[in-house]
Amino acid sequence: IVIADVCGHDVEAAEYTSMGKHVIRAYARDCESPALVLKKTNALICEDTRAEVFISTFYGVLDLETGKLRYANAGCERPILYRAEDKSTVKLEADGMLLGIRGGMEFEEREVQLFSGDVVAMFTDGLTEAGVDKQRFGSDRVANALARSAHLGAQRIADSIYNTIFEFVHGRITDDVAMVILKIAL
């Protein structure tokens, strides 16, 4: 499970998006460790790109039999986990710098047990940084929107969060907003 965001909005950013996608996919086939996949991806990006290219990335591996999610984060917004059992939300913490900043970086790997009905919301900073005047949408509003819609299916949860931000910014979204919603049904 991957969500990533490349800095920039031009053709070059699109090129690096494509490269990052294929590099992560290639390393994922050989490595079971999300942290190692990000470390190898980072090394290649640092070798093959100019200094101003950075990619924020969250990468996780879900074991469909056990419900365990192993993950690492390279400067991406912290995903939010909604726990169906007690209707609580928590951020999935893991330390790691943006890909492309410096070679030789290590990425923290963590694991979380997911249960039926749990929802993981992954998103880019276009969601949390969207704002009106000096107010930002922020991760607390994401968590609240997630909790209000967690009873729905994954697509409808994503739609609900998007509609909430769209209302918040009065229809003026200025950055790309990407979300991946994972709803567990074990």
Backbone as CSV, one residue per row, in Angstrom:
resi,resn,N_x,N_y,N_z,CA_x,CA_y,CA_z,C_x,C_y,C_z
1,ILE,0.870,-1.156,0.000,0.000,0.000,0.000,0.916,1.216,0.000
2,VAL,0.766,2.061,-1.011,1.672,3.200,-1.157,0.865,4.458,-1.434
3,ILE,1.274,5.538,-0.789,0.827,6.866,-1.187,2.070,7.745,-1.187
4,ALA,2.194,8.574,-2.201,3.389,9.411,-2.326,3.016,10.740,-2.973
5,ASP,3.878,11.719,-2.774,3.675,13.046,-3.332,5.041,13.616,-3.701
6,VAL,5.205,13.967,-4.964,6.457,14.554,-5.447,6.329,16.059,-5.388
7,CYS,7.386,16.747,-4.911,7.336,18.210,-4.902,7.354,18.708,-6.344
8,GLY,6.594,19.729,-6.594,6.548,20.310,-7.927,5.269,19.962,-8.652
9,HIS,5.024,20.689,-9.755,3.789,20.507,-10.517,4.060,20.476,-12.018
10,ASP,5.285,20.220,-12.412,5.603,20.285,-13.828,5.813,18.889,-14.407
11,VAL,6.260,18.845,-15.659,6.504,17.581,-16.346,7.586,16.784,-15.630
12,GLU,8.584,17.466,-15.130,9.661,16.780,-14.413,9.136,16.087,-13.157
13,ALA,8.223,16.724,-12.427,7.631,16.097,-11.246,6.866,14.840,-11.648
14,ALA,6.151,14.893,-12.757,5.424,13.716,-13.238,6.389,12.596,-13.610
15,GLU,7.511,12.955,-14.190,8.532,11.968,-14.541,9.060,11.267,-13.287
16,TYR,9.338,12.032,-12.245,9.849,11.438,-11.011,8.770,10.628,-10.280
17,THR,7.517,11.025,-10.434,6.426,10.235,-9.873,6.421,8.850,-10.494
18,SER,6.533,8.799,-11.791,6.541,7.527,-12.503,7.767,6.694,-12.104
19,MET,8.915,7.332,-12.043,10.133,6.620,-11.659,9.986,6.049,-10.251
20,GLY,9.524,6.877,-9.313,9.372,6.425,-7.927,8.438,5.247,-7.824
21,LYS,7.332,5.295,-8.556,6.355,4.200,-8.553,7.001,2.897,-8.993
22,HIS,7.755,2.935,-10.071,8.354,1.710,-10.602,9.508,1.209,-9.736
23,VAL,10.257,2.116,-9.155,11.364,1.706,-8.278,10.813,1.038,-7.022
24,ILE,9.810,1.640,-6.413,9.204,1.032,-5.217,8.641,-0.341,-5.559
25,ARG,7.936,-0.443,-6.667,7.365,-1.731,-7.078,8.456,-2.782,-7.261
26,ALA,9.562,-2.416,-7.895,10.654,-3.369,-8.121,11.269,-3.824,-6.797
27,TYR,11.552,-2.892,-5.903,12.153,-3.273,-4.616,11.168,-4.040,-3.740
28,ALA,9.883,-3.750,-3.854,8.874,-4.447,-3.052,8.823,-5.937,-3.385
29,ARG,9.163,-6.287,-4.591,9.156,-7.703,-4.987,10.291,-8.476,-4.328
30,ASP,11.379,-7.798,-3.993,12.547,-8.462,-3.417,12.676,-8.296,-1.910
31,CYS,11.994,-7.325,-1.320,12.169,-7.010,0.105,10.833,-7.114,0.831
32,GLU,10.827,-7.782,1.960,9.618,-7.830,2.774,9.512,-6.638,3.717
33,SER,10.609,-5.964,3.946,10.649,-4.862,4.901,10.302,-3.532,4.238
34,PRO,9.221,-2.873,4.684,8.910,-1.550,4.139,10.055,-0.552,4.331
35,ALA,10.732,-0.606,5.473,11.839,0.325,5.720,12.975,0.109,4.724
36,LEU,13.260,-1.143,4.399,14.328,-1.442,3.445,13.938,-1.014,2.031
37,VAL,12.683,-1.186,1.668,12.208,-0.730,0.356,12.414,0.784,0.240
38,LEU,12.037,1.534,1.279,12.224,2.993,1.231,13.705,3.365,1.219
39,LYS,14.524,2.628,1.968,15.962,2.923,1.994,16.579,2.729,0.609
40,LYS,16.248,1.640,-0.046,16.798,1.376,-1.381,16.258,2.370,-2.403
41,THR,14.971,2.688,-2.301,14.375,3.664,-3.208,15.044,5.018,-3.044
42,ASN,15.252,5.411,-1.791,15.912,6.683,-1.510,17.317,6.722,-2.110
43,ALA,18.072,5.643,-1.954,19.441,5.601,-2.485,19.432,5.809,-3.999
44,LEU,18.530,5.159,-4.694,18.464,5.298,-6.144,18.026,6.702,-6.550
45,ILE,17.049,7.253,-5.851,16.594,8.607,-6.164,17.727,9.613,-5.953
46,CYS,18.474,9.455,-4.869,19.590,10.372,-4.597,20.681,10.266,-5.662
47,GLU,20.876,9.076,-6.201,21.876,8.878,-7.259,21.435,9.480,-8.588
48,ASP,20.156,9.338,-8.911,19.690,9.619,-10.263,18.890,10.896,-10.461
49,THR,18.728,11.722,-9.436,17.938,12.935,-9.612,18.723,14.150,-9.163
50,ARG,18.215,15.298,-9.571,18.849,16.538,-9.130,18.461,16.812,-7.669
51,ALA,19.142,17.701,-7.045,19.007,17.937,-5.607,17.642,18.452,-5.174
52,GLU,16.875,19.072,-6.060,15.608,19.681,-5.653,14.411,18.737,-5.716
53,VAL,14.625,17.461,-5.996,13.516,16.517,-6.120,13.334,15.760,-4.812
54,PHE,12.139,15.885,-4.230,11.825,15.202,-2.981,10.492,14.496,-3.134
55,ILE,10.396,13.326,-2.518,9.159,12.556,-2.590,8.766,12.141,-1.181
56,SER,7.574,12.530,-0.749,7.051,12.024,0.519,6.336,10.716,0.214
57,THR,6.571,9.705,1.045,6.032,8.381,0.749,5.670,7.636,2.027
58,PHE,4.502,7.028,2.034,4.127,6.056,3.063,4.011,4.726,2.347
59,TYR,4.666,3.697,2.911,4.641,2.375,2.295,4.327,1.336,3.363
60,GLY,3.303,0.540,3.111,2.902,-0.488,4.065,2.657,-1.820,3.383
61,VAL,2.803,-2.882,4.173,2.525,-4.229,3.700,1.502,-4.827,4.647
62,LEU,0.343,-5.200,4.106,-0.734,-5.764,4.905,-0.766,-7.281,4.711
63,ASP,-0.684,-8.013,5.806,-0.843,-9.461,5.782,-2.339,-9.740,5.865
64,LEU,-2.906,-10.220,4.782,-4.352,-10.426,4.715,-4.841,-11.550,5.625
65,GLU,-3.952,-12.452,6.018,-4.357,-13.542,6.907,-4.381,-13.119,8.371
66,THR,-3.399,-12.326,8.777,-3.288,-11.952,10.193,-3.846,-10.570,10.498
67,GLY,-3.958,-9.716,9.479,-4.406,-8.341,9.698,-3.298,-7.425,10.189
68,LYS,-2.048,-7.877,10.140,-0.932,-7.023,10.569,-0.472,-6.143,9.414
69,LEU,-0.313,-4.862,9.733,0.198,-3.889,8.771,1.581,-3.462,9.239
70,ARG,2.592,-3.766,8.419,3.956,-3.274,8.667,4.156,-2.074,7.747
71,TYR,4.762,-1.017,8.285,4.848,0.204,7.484,6.076,1.026,7.833
72,ALA,6.425,1.908,6.898,7.489,2.895,7.088,7.027,4.178,6.410
73,ASN,7.585,5.292,6.855,7.148,6.587,6.355,8.352,7.446,6.005
74,ALA,8.302,8.049,4.835,9.362,8.952,4.381,8.764,10.345,4.209
75,GLY,8.517,11.013,5.323,8.071,12.398,5.296,6.646,12.630,4.842
76,CYS,5.839,11.583,4.759,4.444,11.730,4.347,3.593,12.092,5.567
77,GLU,2.429,12.644,5.322,1.494,12.889,6.416,1.253,11.572,7.149
78,ARG,1.143,11.637,8.467,0.901,10.421,9.247,-0.502,9.895,8.957
79,PRO,-0.611,8.648,8.495,-1.954,8.079,8.289,-2.728,8.041,9.604
80,ILE,-4.033,8.035,9.494,-4.881,7.979,10.681,-5.606,6.649,10.698
81,LEU,-5.517,5.972,11.829,-6.185,4.691,12.040,-7.423,4.924,12.885
82,TYR,-8.560,4.492,12.363,-9.816,4.520,13.113,-10.054,3.115,13.635
83,ARG,-10.204,3.009,14.953,-10.469,1.723,15.595,-11.975,1.557,15.767
84,ALA,-12.548,0.568,15.078,-13.993,0.345,15.129,-14.456,-0.062,16.523
85,GLU,-13.636,-0.818,17.235,-14.035,-1.338,18.543,-14.395,-0.233,19.528
86,ASP,-13.545,0.800,19.618,-13.809,1.866,20.595,-14.029,3.236,19.944
87,LYS,-14.147,3.247,18.608,-14.423,4.471,17.842,-13.382,5.572,18.086
88,SER,-12.132,5.166,18.259,-11.044,6.121,18.502,-10.199,6.268,17.235
89,THR,-9.413,7.342,17.188,-8.468,7.541,16.090,-7.078,7.757,16.662
90,VAL,-6.092,7.300,15.915,-4.699,7.463,16.305,-3.866,7.596,15.029
91,LYS,-2.803,8.384,15.094,-1.894,8.513,13.954,-0.930,7.334,13.947
92,LEU,-0.608,6.856,12.761,0.395,5.811,12.612,1.764,6.481,12.503
93,GLU,2.460,6.499,13.607,3.752,7.175,13.681,4.871,6.274,13.161
94,ALA,5.819,6.854,12.484,7.069,6.212,12.073,7.952,7.330,11.524
95,ASP,9.206,7.335,11.935,10.108,8.407,11.528,10.807,8.094,10.210
96,GLY,10.993,9.107,9.421,11.727,8.978,8.173,11.674,10.274,7.393
97,MET,12.799,10.608,6.787,12.935,11.838,6.012,12.420,11.630,4.586
98,LEU,12.023,12.700,3.930,11.594,12.655,2.531,12.616,11.905,1.672
99,LEU,12.144,11.171,0.689,13.048,10.514,-0.256,13.713,11.576,-1.123
100,GLY,15.010,11.407,-1.368,15.743,12.327,-2.226,16.503,13.415,-1.491
101,ILE,16.367,13.475,-0.165,17.088,14.507,0.614,18.571,14.142,0.749
102,ARG,18.811,12.915,1.201,20.196,12.490,1.459,20.279,10.963,1.383
103,GLY,21.301,10.462,0.737,21.522,9.022,0.648,21.893,8.438,2.004
104,GLY,21.735,7.138,2.135,22.124,6.450,3.363,21.153,6.614,4.521
105,MET,19.965,7.132,4.241,18.997,7.353,5.312,18.402,6.027,5.785
106,GLU,18.097,5.980,7.080,17.395,4.840,7.668,15.940,5.255,7.899
107,PHE,15.043,4.298,7.804,13.625,4.551,8.008,13.108,3.618,9.088
108,GLU,12.359,4.187,10.012,11.784,3.393,11.087,10.656,2.525,10.527
109,GLU,10.620,1.287,10.987,9.542,0.388,10.581,8.709,0.041,11.800
110,ARG,7.405,0.105,11.646,6.489,-0.238,12.736,5.450,-1.229,12.240
111,GLU,4.710,-1.767,13.198,3.672,-2.741,12.875,2.453,-2.448,13.739
112,VAL,1.277,-2.640,13.156,0.029,-2.444,13.893,-0.924,-3.574,13.513
113,GLN,-1.639,-4.054,14.494,-2.649,-5.083,14.265,-3.967,-4.407,13.902
114,LEU,-4.534,-4.800,12.777,-5.809,-4.259,12.339,-6.896,-5.310,12.533
115,PHE,-8.095,-4.835,12.841,-9.223,-5.716,13.096,-10.380,-5.338,12.172
116,SER,-11.318,-6.240,12.019,-12.465,-6.004,11.153,-13.173,-4.702,11.552
117,GLY,-13.454,-3.884,10.548,-14.107,-2.595,10.776,-13.150,-1.433,10.937
118,ASP,-11.868,-1.713,11.216,-10.872,-0.642,11.321,-10.687,0.012,9.949
119,VAL,-10.309,1.285,9.966,-10.079,2.030,8.730,-8.753,2.770,8.853
120,VAL,-7.936,2.686,7.810,-6.699,3.461,7.744,-6.862,4.478,6.619
121,ALA,-6.687,5.747,6.958,-6.747,6.826,5.969,-5.338,7.350,5.730
122,MET,-4.870,7.217,4.503,-3.566,7.739,4.089,-3.834,8.902,3.144
123,PHE,-3.037,9.955,3.247,-3.324,11.149,2.449,-2.079,12.006,2.318
124,THR,-2.102,12.876,1.323,-0.993,13.796,1.105,-1.256,15.120,1.832
125,ASP,-0.242,15.960,1.877,-0.361,17.228,2.597,-1.320,18.210,1.952
126,GLY,-1.731,17.944,0.715,-2.743,18.794,0.094,-4.040,18.788,0.880
127,LEU,-4.297,17.707,1.606,-5.499,17.611,2.431,-5.346,18.430,3.715
128,THR,-4.276,18.201,4.457,-4.116,18.862,5.756,-3.753,20.337,5.630
129,GLU,-3.069,20.710,4.553,-2.631,22.103,4.401,-3.646,22.983,3.694
130,ALA,-4.717,22.397,3.179,-5.761,23.203,2.535,-6.340,24.154,3.568
131,GLY,-6.614,25.369,3.146,-7.112,26.318,4.135,-7.853,27.495,3.554
132,VAL,-8.412,28.235,4.477,-9.094,29.481,4.174,-8.502,30.513,5.122
133,ASP,-8.119,31.641,4.564,-7.425,32.670,5.341,-6.201,32.019,5.984
134,LYS,-6.117,32.018,7.306,-4.948,31.428,7.961,-5.272,30.109,8.655
135,GLN,-6.476,29.609,8.439,-6.883,28.340,9.048,-6.613,27.195,8.095
136,ARG,-5.939,26.152,8.592,-5.671,24.953,7.807,-6.642,23.855,8.199
137,PHE,-6.906,22.947,7.260,-7.811,21.833,7.534,-7.230,20.954,8.639
138,GLY,-5.966,20.577,8.529,-5.259,19.871,9.588,-5.681,18.423,9.803
139,SER,-4.850,17.689,10.500,-5.101,16.263,10.710,-6.227,16.003,11.705
140,ASP,-6.498,16.925,12.623,-7.629,16.725,13.544,-8.949,16.718,12.792
141,ARG,-9.101,17.591,11.803,-10.331,17.594,11.010,-10.430,16.337,10.140
142,VAL,-9.275,15.857,9.665,-9.275,14.599,8.911,-9.766,13.474,9.819
143,ALA,-9.228,13.410,11.046,-9.626,12.365,12.001,-11.115,12.445,12.323
144,ASN,-11.629,13.640,12.508,-13.060,13.803,12.798,-13.930,13.368,11.619
145,ALA,-13.532,13.763,10.416,-14.290,13.370,9.219,-14.232,11.856,9.025
146,LEU,-13.093,11.264,9.315,-12.943,9.811,9.219,-13.852,9.115,10.223
147,ALA,-13.848,9.570,11.459,-14.670,8.951,12.505,-16.159,9.049,12.169
148,ARG,-16.583,10.183,11.609,-18.001,10.364,11.259,-18.451,9.439,10.127
149,SER,-17.511,9.045,9.261,-17.889,8.268,8.076,-17.373,6.827,8.098
150,ALA,-16.736,6.404,9.170,-16.081,5.087,9.218,-17.034,3.910,9.045
151,HIS,-18.303,4.122,9.256,-19.295,3.051,9.089,-19.584,2.769,7.609
152,LEU,-19.145,3.648,6.721,-19.386,3.516,5.287,-18.316,2.637,4.636
153,GLY,-18.478,2.361,3.351,-17.452,1.675,2.585,-16.293,2.609,2.278
154,ALA,-15.170,2.045,1.842,-13.940,2.826,1.630,-14.144,4.009,0.677
155,GLN,-14.774,3.795,-0.470,-14.963,4.896,-1.420,-15.835,5.995,-0.833
156,ARG,-16.876,5.613,-0.127,-17.762,6.623,0.458,-17.071,7.376,1.598
157,ILE,-16.149,6.717,2.308,-15.357,7.412,3.337,-14.494,8.473,2.661
158,ALA,-13.811,8.080,1.586,-12.969,9.035,0.850,-13.807,10.200,0.333
159,ASP,-14.974,9.895,-0.220,-15.857,10.953,-0.722,-16.289,11.889,0.403
160,SER,-16.602,11.323,1.549,-17.045,12.125,2.688,-15.935,13.065,3.176
161,ILE,-14.716,12.539,3.279,-13.588,13.383,3.697,-13.360,14.490,2.673
162,TYR,-13.394,14.128,1.386,-13.193,15.127,0.339,-14.287,16.199,0.390
163,ASN,-15.531,15.783,0.562,-16.631,16.756,0.645,-16.462,17.679,1.843
164,THR,-15.937,17.136,2.952,-15.707,17.947,4.151,-14.644,19.011,3.894
165,ILE,-13.556,18.641,3.237,-12.502,19.635,2.938,-13.017,20.639,1.907
166,PHE,-13.782,20.157,0.919,-14.313,21.038,-0.118,-15.192,22.123,0.498
167,GLU,-16.012,21.734,1.450,-16.840,22.709,2.182,-15.971,23.673,2.979
168,PHE,-14.963,23.126,3.663,-14.087,23.928,4.519,-13.399,25.046,3.732
169,VAL,-12.941,24.721,2.520,-12.210,25.714,1.722,-13.119,26.434,0.717
170,HIS,-14.415,26.263,0.877,-15.398,26.922,0.002,-15.132,26.619,-1.472
171,GLY,-14.755,25.380,-1.752,-14.535,24.944,-3.129,-13.231,25.377,-3.749
172,ARG,-12.326,25.952,-2.974,-11.060,26.474,-3.516,-9.889,25.608,-3.066
173,ILE,-9.734,24.449,-3.668,-8.605,23.570,-3.370,-7.469,23.964,-4.296
174,THR,-6.315,24.329,-3.726,-5.212,24.860,-4.531,-4.063,23.873,-4.722
175,ASP,-4.050,22.770,-3.988,-2.994,21.765,-4.123,-3.668,20.426,-4.413
176,ASP,-2.884,19.502,-4.951,-3.451,18.180,-5.198,-3.759,17.484,-3.874
177,VAL,-4.870,16.786,-3.847,-5.300,16.039,-2.671,-5.410,14.582,-3.084
178,ALA,-4.604,13.729,-2.459,-4.671,12.295,-2.739,-4.960,11.563,-1.434
179,MET,-5.806,10.545,-1.531,-6.169,9.727,-0.368,-6.207,8.263,-0.777
180,VAL,-5.831,7.415,0.172,-6.037,5.985,0.050,-6.744,5.575,1.321
181,ILE,-7.900,4.968,1.172,-8.675,4.514,2.333,-8.669,2.987,2.325
182,LEU,-8.272,2.429,3.437,-8.221,0.982,3.614,-9.204,0.601,4.720
183,LYS,-10.245,-0.156,4.348,-11.212,-0.601,5.348,-11.067,-2.111,5.505
184,ILE,-10.863,-2.534,6.733,-10.571,-3.939,7.012,-11.855,-4.745,7.160
185,ALA,-11.904,-5.850,6.451,-13.031,-6.784,6.558,-12.428,-8.186,6.660
186,LEU,-12.051,-8.563,7.865,-11.432,-9.887,8.058,-12.461,-10.925,8.434
